[in-house]
mmCIF file of C-alpha atoms in Angstrom:
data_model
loop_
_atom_site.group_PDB
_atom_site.id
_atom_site.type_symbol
_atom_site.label_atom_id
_atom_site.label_comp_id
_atom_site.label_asym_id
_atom_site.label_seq_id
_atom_site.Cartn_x
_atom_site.Cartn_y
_atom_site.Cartn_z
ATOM 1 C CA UNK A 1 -15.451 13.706 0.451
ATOM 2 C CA UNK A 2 -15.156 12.976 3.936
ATOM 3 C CA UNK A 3 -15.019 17.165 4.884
ATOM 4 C CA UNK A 4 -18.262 17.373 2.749
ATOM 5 C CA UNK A 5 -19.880 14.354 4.500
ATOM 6 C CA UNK A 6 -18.861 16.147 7.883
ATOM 7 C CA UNK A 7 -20.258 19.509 6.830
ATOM 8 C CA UNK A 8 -23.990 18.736 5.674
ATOM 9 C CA UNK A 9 -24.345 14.742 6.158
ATOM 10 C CA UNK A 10 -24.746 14.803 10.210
ATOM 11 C CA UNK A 11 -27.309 16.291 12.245
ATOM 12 C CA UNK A 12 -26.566 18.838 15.633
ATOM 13 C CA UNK A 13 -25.394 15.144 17.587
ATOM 14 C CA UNK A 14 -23.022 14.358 14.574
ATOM 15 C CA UNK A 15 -25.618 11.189 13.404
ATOM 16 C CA UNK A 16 -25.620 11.025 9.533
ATOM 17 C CA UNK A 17 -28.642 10.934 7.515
ATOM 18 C CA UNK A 18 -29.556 7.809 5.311
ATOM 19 C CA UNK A 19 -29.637 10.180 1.752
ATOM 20 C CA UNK A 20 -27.965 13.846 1.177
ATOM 21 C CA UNK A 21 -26.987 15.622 -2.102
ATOM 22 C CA UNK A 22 -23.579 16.308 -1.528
ATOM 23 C CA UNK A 23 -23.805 19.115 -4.187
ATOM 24 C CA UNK A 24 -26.862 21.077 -2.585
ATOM 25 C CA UNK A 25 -26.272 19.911 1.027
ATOM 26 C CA UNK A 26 -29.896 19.134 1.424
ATOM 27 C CA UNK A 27 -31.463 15.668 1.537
ATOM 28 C CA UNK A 28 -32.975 14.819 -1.476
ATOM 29 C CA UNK A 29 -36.981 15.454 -2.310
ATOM 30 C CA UNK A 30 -39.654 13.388 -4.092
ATOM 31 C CA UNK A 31 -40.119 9.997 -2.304
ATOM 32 C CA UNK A 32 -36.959 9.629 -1.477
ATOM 33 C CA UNK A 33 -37.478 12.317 1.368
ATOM 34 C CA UNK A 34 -38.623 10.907 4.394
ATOM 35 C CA UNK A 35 -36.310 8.004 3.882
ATOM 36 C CA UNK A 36 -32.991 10.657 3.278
ATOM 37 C CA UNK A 37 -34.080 12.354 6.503
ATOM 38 C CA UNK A 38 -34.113 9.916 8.505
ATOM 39 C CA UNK A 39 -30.766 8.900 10.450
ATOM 40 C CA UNK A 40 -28.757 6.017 9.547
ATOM 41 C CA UNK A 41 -28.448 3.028 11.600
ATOM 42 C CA UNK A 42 -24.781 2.304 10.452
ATOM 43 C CA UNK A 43 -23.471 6.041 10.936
ATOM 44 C CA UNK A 44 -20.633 3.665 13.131
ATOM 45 C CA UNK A 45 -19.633 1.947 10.050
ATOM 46 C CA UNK A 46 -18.771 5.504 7.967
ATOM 47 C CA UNK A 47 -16.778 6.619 10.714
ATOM 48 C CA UNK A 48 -15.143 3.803 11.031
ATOM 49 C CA UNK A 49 -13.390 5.456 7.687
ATOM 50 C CA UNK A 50 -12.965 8.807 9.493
ATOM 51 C CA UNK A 51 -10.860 6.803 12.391
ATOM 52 C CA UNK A 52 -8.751 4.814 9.703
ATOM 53 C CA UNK A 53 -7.846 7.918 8.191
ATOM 54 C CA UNK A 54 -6.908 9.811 11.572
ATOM 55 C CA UNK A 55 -4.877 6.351 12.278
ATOM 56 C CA UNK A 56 -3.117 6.628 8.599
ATOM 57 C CA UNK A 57 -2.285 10.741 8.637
ATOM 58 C CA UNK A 58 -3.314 11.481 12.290
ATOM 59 C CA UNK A 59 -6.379 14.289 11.362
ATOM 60 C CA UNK A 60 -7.528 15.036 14.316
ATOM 61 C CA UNK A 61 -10.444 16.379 13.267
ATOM 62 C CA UNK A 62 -11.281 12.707 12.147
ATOM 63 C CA UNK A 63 -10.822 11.608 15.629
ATOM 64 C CA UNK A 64 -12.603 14.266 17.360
ATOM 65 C CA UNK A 65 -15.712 13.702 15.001
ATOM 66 C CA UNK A 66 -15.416 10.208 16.321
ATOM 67 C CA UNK A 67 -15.718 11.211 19.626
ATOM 68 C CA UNK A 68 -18.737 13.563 19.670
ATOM 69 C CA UNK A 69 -21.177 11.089 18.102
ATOM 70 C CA UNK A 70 -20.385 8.298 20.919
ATOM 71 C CA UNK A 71 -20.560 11.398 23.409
ATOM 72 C CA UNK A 72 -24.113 12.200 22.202
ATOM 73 C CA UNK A 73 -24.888 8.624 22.085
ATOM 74 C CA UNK A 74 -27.547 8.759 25.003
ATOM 75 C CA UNK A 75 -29.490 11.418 22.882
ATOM 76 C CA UNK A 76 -30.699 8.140 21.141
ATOM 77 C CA UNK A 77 -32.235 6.039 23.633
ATOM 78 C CA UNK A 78 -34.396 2.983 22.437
ATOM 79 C CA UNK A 79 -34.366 5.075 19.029
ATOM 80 C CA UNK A 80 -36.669 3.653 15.821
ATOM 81 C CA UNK A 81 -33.948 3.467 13.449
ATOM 82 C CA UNK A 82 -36.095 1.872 10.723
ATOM 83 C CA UNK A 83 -39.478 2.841 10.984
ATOM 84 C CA UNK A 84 -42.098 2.382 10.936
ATOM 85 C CA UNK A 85 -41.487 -1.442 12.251
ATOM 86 C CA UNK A 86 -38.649 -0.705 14.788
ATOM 87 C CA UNK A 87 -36.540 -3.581 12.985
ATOM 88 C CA UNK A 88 -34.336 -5.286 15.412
ATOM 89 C CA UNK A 89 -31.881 -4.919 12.325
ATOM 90 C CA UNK A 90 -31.140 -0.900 13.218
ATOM 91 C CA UNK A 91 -30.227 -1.642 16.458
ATOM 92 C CA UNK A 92 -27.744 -4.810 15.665
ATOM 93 C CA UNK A 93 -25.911 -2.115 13.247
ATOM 94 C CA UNK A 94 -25.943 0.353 15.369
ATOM 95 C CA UNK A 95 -25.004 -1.196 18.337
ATOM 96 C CA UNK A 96 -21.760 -2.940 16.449
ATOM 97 C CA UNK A 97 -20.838 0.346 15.329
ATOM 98 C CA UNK A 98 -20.582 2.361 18.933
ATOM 99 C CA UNK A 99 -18.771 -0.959 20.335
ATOM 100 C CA UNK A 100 -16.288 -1.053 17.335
ATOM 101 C CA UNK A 101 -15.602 2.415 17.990
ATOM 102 C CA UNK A 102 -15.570 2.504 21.791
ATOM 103 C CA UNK A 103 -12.695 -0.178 21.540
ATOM 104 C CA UNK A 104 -10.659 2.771 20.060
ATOM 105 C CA UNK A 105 -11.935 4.980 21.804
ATOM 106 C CA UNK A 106 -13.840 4.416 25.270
ATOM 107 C CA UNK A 107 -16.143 7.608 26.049
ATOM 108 C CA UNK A 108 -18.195 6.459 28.635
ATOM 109 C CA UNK A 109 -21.794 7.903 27.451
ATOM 110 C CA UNK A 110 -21.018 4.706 24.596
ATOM 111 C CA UNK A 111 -20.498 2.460 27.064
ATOM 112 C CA UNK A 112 -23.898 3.648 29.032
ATOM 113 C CA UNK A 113 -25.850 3.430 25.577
ATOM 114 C CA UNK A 114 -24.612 0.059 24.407
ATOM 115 C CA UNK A 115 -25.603 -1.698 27.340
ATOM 116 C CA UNK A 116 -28.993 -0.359 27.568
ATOM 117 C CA UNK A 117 -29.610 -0.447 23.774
ATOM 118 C CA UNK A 118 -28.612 -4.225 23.905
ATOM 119 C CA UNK A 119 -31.844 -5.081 26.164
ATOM 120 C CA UNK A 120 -33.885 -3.342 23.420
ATOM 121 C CA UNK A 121 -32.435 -5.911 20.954
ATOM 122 C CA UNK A 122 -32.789 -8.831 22.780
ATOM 123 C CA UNK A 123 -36.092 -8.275 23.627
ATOM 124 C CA UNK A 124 -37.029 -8.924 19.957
ATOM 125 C CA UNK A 125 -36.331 -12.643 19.894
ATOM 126 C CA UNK A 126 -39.379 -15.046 19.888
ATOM 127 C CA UNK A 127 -40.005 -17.870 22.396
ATOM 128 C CA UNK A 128 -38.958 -19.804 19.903
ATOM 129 C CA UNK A 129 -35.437 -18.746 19.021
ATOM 130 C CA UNK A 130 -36.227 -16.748 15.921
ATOM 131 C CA UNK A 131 -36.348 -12.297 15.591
ATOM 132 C CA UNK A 132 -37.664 -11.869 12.319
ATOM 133 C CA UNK A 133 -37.615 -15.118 10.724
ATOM 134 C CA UNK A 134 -35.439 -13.742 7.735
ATOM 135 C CA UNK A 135 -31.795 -13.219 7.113
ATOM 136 C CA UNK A 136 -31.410 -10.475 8.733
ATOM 137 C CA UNK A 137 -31.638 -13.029 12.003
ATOM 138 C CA UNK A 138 -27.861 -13.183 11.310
ATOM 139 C CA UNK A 139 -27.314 -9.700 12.704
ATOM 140 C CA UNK A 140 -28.951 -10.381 15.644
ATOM 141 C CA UNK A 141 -26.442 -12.874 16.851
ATOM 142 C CA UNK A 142 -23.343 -11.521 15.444
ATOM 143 C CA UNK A 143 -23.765 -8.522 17.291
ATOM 144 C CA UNK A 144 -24.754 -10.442 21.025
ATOM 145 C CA UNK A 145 -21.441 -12.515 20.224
ATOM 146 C CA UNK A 146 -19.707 -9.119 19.385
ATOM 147 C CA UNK A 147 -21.321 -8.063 22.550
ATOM 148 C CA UNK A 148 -20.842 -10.572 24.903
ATOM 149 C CA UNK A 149 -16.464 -10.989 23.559
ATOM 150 C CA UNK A 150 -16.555 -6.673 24.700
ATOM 151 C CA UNK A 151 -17.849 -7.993 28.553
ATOM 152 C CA UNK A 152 -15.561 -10.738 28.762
ATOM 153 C CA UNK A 153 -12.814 -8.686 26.978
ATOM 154 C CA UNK A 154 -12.250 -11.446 24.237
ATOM 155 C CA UNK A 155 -11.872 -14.081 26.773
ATOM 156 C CA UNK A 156 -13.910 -17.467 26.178
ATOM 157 C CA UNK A 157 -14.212 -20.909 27.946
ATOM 158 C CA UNK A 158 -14.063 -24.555 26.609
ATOM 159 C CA UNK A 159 -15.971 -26.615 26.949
ATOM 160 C CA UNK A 160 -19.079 -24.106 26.621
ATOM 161 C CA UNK A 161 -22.209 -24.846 28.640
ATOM 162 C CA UNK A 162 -25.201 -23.088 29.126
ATOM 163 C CA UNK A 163 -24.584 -22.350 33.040
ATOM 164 C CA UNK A 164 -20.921 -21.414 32.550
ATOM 165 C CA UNK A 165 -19.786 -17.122 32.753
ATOM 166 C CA UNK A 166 -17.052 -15.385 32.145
ATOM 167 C CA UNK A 167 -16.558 -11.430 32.428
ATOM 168 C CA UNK A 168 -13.759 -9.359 32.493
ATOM 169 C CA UNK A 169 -12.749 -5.705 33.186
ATOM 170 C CA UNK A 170 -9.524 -4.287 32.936
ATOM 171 C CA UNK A 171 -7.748 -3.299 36.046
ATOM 172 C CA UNK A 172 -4.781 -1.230 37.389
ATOM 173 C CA UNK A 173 -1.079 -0.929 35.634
ATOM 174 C CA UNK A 174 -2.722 -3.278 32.084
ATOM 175 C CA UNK A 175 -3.854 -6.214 34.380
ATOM 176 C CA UNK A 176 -7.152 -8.114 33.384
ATOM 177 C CA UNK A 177 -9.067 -8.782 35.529
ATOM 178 C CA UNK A 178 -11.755 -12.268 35.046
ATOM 179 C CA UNK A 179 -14.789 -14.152 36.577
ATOM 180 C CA UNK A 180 -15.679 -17.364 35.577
ATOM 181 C CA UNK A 181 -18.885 -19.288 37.337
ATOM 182 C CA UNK A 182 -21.052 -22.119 36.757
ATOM 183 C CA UNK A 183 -24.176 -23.269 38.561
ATOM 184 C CA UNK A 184 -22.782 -27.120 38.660
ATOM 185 C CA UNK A 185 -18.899 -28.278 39.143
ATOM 186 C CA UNK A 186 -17.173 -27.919 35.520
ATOM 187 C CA UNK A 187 -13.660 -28.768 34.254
ATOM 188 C CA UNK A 188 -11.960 -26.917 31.944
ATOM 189 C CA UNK A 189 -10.105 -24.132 30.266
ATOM 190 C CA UNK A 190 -9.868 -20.677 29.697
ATOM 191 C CA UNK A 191 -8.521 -19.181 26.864
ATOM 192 C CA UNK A 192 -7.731 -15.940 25.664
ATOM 193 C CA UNK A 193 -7.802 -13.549 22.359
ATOM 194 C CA UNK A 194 -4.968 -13.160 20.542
ATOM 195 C CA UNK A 195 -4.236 -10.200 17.757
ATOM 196 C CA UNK A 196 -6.148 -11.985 14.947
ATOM 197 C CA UNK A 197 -4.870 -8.656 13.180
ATOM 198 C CA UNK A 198 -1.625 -9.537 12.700
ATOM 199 C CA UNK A 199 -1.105 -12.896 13.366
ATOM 200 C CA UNK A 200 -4.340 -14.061 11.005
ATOM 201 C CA UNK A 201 -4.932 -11.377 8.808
ATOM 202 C CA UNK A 202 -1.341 -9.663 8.352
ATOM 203 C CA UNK A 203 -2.271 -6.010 8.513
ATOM 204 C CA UNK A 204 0.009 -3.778 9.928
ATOM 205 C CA UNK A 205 -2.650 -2.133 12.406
ATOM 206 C CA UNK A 206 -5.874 -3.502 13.677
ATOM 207 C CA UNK A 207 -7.721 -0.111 11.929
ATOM 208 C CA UNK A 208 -11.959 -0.176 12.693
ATOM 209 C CA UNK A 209 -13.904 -1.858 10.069
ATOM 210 C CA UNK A 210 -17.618 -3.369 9.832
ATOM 211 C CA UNK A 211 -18.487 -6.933 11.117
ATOM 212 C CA UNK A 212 -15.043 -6.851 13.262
ATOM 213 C CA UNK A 213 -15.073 -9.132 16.424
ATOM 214 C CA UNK A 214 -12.891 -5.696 18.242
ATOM 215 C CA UNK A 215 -9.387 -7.242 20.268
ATOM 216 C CA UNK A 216 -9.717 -6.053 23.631
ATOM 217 C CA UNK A 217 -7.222 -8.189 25.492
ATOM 218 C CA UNK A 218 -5.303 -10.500 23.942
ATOM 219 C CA UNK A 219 -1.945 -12.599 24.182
ATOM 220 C CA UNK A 220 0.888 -11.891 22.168
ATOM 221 C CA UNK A 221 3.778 -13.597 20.780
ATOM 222 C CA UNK A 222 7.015 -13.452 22.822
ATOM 223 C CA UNK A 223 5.435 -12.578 25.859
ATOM 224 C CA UNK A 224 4.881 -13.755 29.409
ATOM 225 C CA UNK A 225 2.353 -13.407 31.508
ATOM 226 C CA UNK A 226 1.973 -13.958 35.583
ATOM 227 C CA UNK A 227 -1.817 -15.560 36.245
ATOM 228 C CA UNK A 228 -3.229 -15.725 39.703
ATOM 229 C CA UNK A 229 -6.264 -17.825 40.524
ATOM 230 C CA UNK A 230 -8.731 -18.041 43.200
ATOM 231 C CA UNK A 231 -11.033 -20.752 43.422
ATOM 232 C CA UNK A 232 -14.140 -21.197 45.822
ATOM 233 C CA UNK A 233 -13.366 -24.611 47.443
ATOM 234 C CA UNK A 234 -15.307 -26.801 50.762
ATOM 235 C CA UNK A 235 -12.088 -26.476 52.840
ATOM 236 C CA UNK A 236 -12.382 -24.062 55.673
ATOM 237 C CA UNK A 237 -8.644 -22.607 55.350
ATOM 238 C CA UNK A 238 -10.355 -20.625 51.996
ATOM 239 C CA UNK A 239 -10.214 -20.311 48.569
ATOM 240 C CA UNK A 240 -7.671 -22.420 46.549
ATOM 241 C CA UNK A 241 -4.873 -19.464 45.013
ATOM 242 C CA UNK A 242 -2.374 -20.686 42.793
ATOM 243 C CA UNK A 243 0.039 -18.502 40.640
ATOM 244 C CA UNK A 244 1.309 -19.398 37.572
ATOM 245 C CA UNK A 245 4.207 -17.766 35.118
ATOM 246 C CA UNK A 246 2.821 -18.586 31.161
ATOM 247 C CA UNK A 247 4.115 -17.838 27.542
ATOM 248 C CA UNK A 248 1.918 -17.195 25.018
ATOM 249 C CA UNK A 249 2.708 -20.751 23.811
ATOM 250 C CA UNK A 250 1.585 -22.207 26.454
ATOM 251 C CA UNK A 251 -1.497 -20.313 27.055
ATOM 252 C CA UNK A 252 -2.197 -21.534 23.314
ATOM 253 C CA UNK A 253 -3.644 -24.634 25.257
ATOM 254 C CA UNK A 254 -5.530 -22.737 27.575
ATOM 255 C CA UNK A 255 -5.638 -22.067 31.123
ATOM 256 C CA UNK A 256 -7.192 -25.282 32.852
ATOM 257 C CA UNK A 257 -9.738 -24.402 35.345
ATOM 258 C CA UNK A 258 -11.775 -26.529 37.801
ATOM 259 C CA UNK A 259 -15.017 -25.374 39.458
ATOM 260 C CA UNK A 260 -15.599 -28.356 42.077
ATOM 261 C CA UNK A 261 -18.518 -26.640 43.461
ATOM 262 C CA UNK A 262 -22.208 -25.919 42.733
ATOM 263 C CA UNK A 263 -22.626 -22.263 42.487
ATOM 264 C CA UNK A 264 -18.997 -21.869 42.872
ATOM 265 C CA UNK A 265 -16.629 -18.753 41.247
ATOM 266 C CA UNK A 266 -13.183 -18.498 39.768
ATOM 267 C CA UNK A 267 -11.410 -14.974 40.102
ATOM 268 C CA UNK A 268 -8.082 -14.655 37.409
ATOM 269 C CA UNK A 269 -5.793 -12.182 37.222
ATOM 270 C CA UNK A 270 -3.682 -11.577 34.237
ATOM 271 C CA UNK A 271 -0.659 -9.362 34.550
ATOM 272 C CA UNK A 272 2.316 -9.221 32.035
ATOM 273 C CA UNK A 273 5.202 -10.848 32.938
ATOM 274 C CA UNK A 274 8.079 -9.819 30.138
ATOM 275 C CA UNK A 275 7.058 -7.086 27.680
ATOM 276 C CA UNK A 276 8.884 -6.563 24.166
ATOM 277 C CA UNK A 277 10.515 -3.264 24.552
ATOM 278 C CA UNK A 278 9.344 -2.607 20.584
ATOM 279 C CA UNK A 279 5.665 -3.457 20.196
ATOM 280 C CA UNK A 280 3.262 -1.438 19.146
ATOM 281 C CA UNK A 281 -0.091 -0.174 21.035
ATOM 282 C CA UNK A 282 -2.639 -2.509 18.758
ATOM 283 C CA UNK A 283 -4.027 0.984 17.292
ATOM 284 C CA UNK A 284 -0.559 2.497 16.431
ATOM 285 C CA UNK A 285 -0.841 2.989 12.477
ATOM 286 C CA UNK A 286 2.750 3.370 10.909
ATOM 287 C CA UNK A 287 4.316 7.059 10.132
ATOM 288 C CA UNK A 288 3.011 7.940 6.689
ATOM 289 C CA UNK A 289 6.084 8.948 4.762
ATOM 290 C CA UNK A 290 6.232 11.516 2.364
ATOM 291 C CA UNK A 291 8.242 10.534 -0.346
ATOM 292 C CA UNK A 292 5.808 9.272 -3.227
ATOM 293 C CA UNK A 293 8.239 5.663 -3.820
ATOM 294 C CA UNK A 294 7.436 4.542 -0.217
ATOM 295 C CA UNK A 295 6.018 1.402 0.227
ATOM 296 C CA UNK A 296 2.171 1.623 1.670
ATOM 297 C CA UNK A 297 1.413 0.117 5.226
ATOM 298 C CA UNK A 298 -0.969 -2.329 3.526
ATOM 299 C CA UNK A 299 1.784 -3.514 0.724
ATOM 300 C CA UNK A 300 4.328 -3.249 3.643
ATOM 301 C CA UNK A 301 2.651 -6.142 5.844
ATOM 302 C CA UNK A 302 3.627 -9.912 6.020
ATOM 303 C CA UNK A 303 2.305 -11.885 3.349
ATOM 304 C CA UNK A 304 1.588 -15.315 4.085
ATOM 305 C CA UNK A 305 4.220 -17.794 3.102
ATOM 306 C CA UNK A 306 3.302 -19.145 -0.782
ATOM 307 C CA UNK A 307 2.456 -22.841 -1.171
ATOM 308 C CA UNK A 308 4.599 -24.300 -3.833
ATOM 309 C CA UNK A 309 2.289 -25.327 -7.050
ATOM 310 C CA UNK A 310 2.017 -28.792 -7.470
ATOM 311 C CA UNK A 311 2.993 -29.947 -11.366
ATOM 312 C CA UNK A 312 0.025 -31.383 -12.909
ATOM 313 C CA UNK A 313 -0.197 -34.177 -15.581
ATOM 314 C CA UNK A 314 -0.652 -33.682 -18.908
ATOM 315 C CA UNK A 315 -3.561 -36.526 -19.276
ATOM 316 C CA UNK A 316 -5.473 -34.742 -16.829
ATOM 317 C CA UNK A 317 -5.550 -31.820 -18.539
ATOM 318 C CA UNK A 318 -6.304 -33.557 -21.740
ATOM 319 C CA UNK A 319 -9.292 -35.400 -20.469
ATOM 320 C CA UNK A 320 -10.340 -32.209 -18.868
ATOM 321 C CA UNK A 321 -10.061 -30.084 -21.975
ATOM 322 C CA UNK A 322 -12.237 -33.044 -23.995
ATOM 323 C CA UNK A 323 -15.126 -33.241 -21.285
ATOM 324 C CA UNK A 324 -15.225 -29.572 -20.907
ATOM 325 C CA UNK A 325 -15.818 -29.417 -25.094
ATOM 326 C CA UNK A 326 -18.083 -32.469 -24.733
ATOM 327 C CA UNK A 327 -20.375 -30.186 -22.321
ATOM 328 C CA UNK A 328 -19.777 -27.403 -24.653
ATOM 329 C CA UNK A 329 -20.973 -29.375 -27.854
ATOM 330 C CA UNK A 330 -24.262 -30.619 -25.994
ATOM 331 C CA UNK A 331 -24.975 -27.712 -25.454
ATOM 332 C CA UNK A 332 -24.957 -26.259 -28.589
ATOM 333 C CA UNK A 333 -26.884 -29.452 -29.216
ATOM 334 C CA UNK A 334 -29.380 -29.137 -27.224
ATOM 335 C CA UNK A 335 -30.234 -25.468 -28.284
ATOM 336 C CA UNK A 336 -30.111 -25.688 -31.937
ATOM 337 C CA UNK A 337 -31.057 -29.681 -31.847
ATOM 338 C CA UNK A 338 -28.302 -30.127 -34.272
ATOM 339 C CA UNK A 339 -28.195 -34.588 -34.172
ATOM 340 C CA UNK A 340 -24.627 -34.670 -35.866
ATOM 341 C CA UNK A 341 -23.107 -32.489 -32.526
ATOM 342 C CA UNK A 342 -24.864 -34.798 -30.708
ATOM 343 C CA UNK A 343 -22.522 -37.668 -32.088
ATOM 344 C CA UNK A 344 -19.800 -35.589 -31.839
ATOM 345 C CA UNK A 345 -19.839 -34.996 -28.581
ATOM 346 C CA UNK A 346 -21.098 -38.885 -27.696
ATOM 347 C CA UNK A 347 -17.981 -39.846 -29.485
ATOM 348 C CA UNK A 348 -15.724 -37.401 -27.454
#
């Protein structure tokens, strides 16, 4: 199915069309047609099957396809993925499905798109707060959160307020490296991601899927990391640098953080201390093994730890079972207006 979606379902920039016959290889006629022809606003979300799959049994060809379409991504720019209206909703799915994708795999014409595509969406919100007014409103700010965790690289502050920013970009050798401002003096913390994969979810790899917050950096258990700050102070000598040594268990509180200046700036640097000689890249599916009485990666993973069942008292479930045929008996009652259920199930 995939192959056959690969072979007739994308156009010359490997988008995928809304409708095709996989049988004829054509997009359907009637008035269906315009619709089929058109291209799909979540083409990210389908190949976010094509990566899990090259993840699972390494096909490159799966990967490869995932590359050309975020290549050819500025081919698209400002597109009208649901016409005729331009709904803000094509964009919000479109948009979450290049930065899902770029966090597996960063080709920079994605990057280039994303950002400018973003403007396009936000310029559809009303003065007063609303896009559309409907449900699809959700979309709109799950994808600026989804957004705005890629340019701060999963990193967040506490407490929020409107005048505080944080960005990140990755630097040399896996540091991270972070801004934090705020127009007025704030007191606080920092805190960072963590694999919500593993440590939430239990899955043995953190494969693409739709309406994922992506991990970009995050804090893992068993590991150390070295944290140098710079802070903008009044004292002439300079900034304020202090360097700290953290475990993940302590960073589990947060890194405080104190901005005693108007218009002053924060710069962090996050470097690993200790690594684990055996973890895992976050993307690193496990070895499919041949033999057919293998154990699958998803059956394979950590199950959470059962919660004992609580023995319940007989009376309760006797009183339950005679209101529940009670309800039963009124309503029979009340549909065939039958007066001797209805004293039945007054006297029960």
């Amino acid at each position: 199915m995939l192959d056959r979606i690969l072979e007739v379902g994308r156009n010359e920039h490997g988008m995928l069309y809304n409708v095709i016959d996989p049988k004829t290889g054509k997009t359907p006629g009637g008035k269906k047609r315009k619709f089929a022809s058109q291209l799909s606003d979540t083409w990210g979300y389908t190949y976010n099957a094509y990566y899990t799959v090259y993840l699972l049994d390494n096909t490159t060809a799966y990967r490869d396809a995932v590359r050309f379409v975020l290549s050819n991504l500025p081919h698209y720019p400002r597109y009208n993925w649901e016409p005729p209206n331009d709904a803000q909703d094509g964009h919000a799915d479109s948009i979450e499905g290049a930065i899902t994708l770029y966090n597996r795999e960063p080709v920079a014409a994605a990057k280039a798109w994303a950002d400018e595509d973003i403007h396009v969406l936000w310029s559809k919100q009303r003065n007063g707060g609303l896009i559309e007014g409907i449900h699809a409103d959700g979309n709109f700010a799950r994808t600026t959160i989804m957004y705005c965790l890629w340019k701060s690289l999963g990193a967040t502050v506490q407490p929020w307020r409107s005048d505080v920013g944080v960005g990140a970009v990755p630097g040399m050798d896996g540091e991270v490296l972070l801004l934090v401002v705020a127009t007025q003096p704030w007191d606080g913390s920092l805190f960072f991601d963590v694999p919500r994969h593993s440590l939430y979810y239990h899955l043995p790899f953190d494969y693409p899927r739709i309406n994922q917050f992506p991990e970009w950096f995050t804090v893992k258990p068993g590991e150390s990391y070295t944290i140098t700050v710079s802070v903008a102070t009044a004292d002439a000598d300079g900034p304020l640098v202090e360097e700290h040594t953290l475990t993940y268990e302590q960073l589990q509180n947060g890194l405080p953080l104190r901005l005693p200046l108007p218009h002053s700036e924060a710069r962090v640097t996050v470097r690993h201390a200790t690594t684990q000689t055996h973890s895992k890249p976050k993307n690193q599916a496990p070895k499919p093994n041949p033999t057919p009485t293998a154990v699958s990666p998803v059956t394979a993973a950590p199950l959470p730890q059962r919660v004992p069942k609580q023995q319940v008292n007989p009376t309760f479930w006797l009183l339950s079972m005679a209101f529940y045929g009670a309800a039963v008996v009124l309503v029979l009652c009340s549909m065939r207006r039958r007066r001797r259920w209805c004293v039945m199930a007054i006297m029960l």
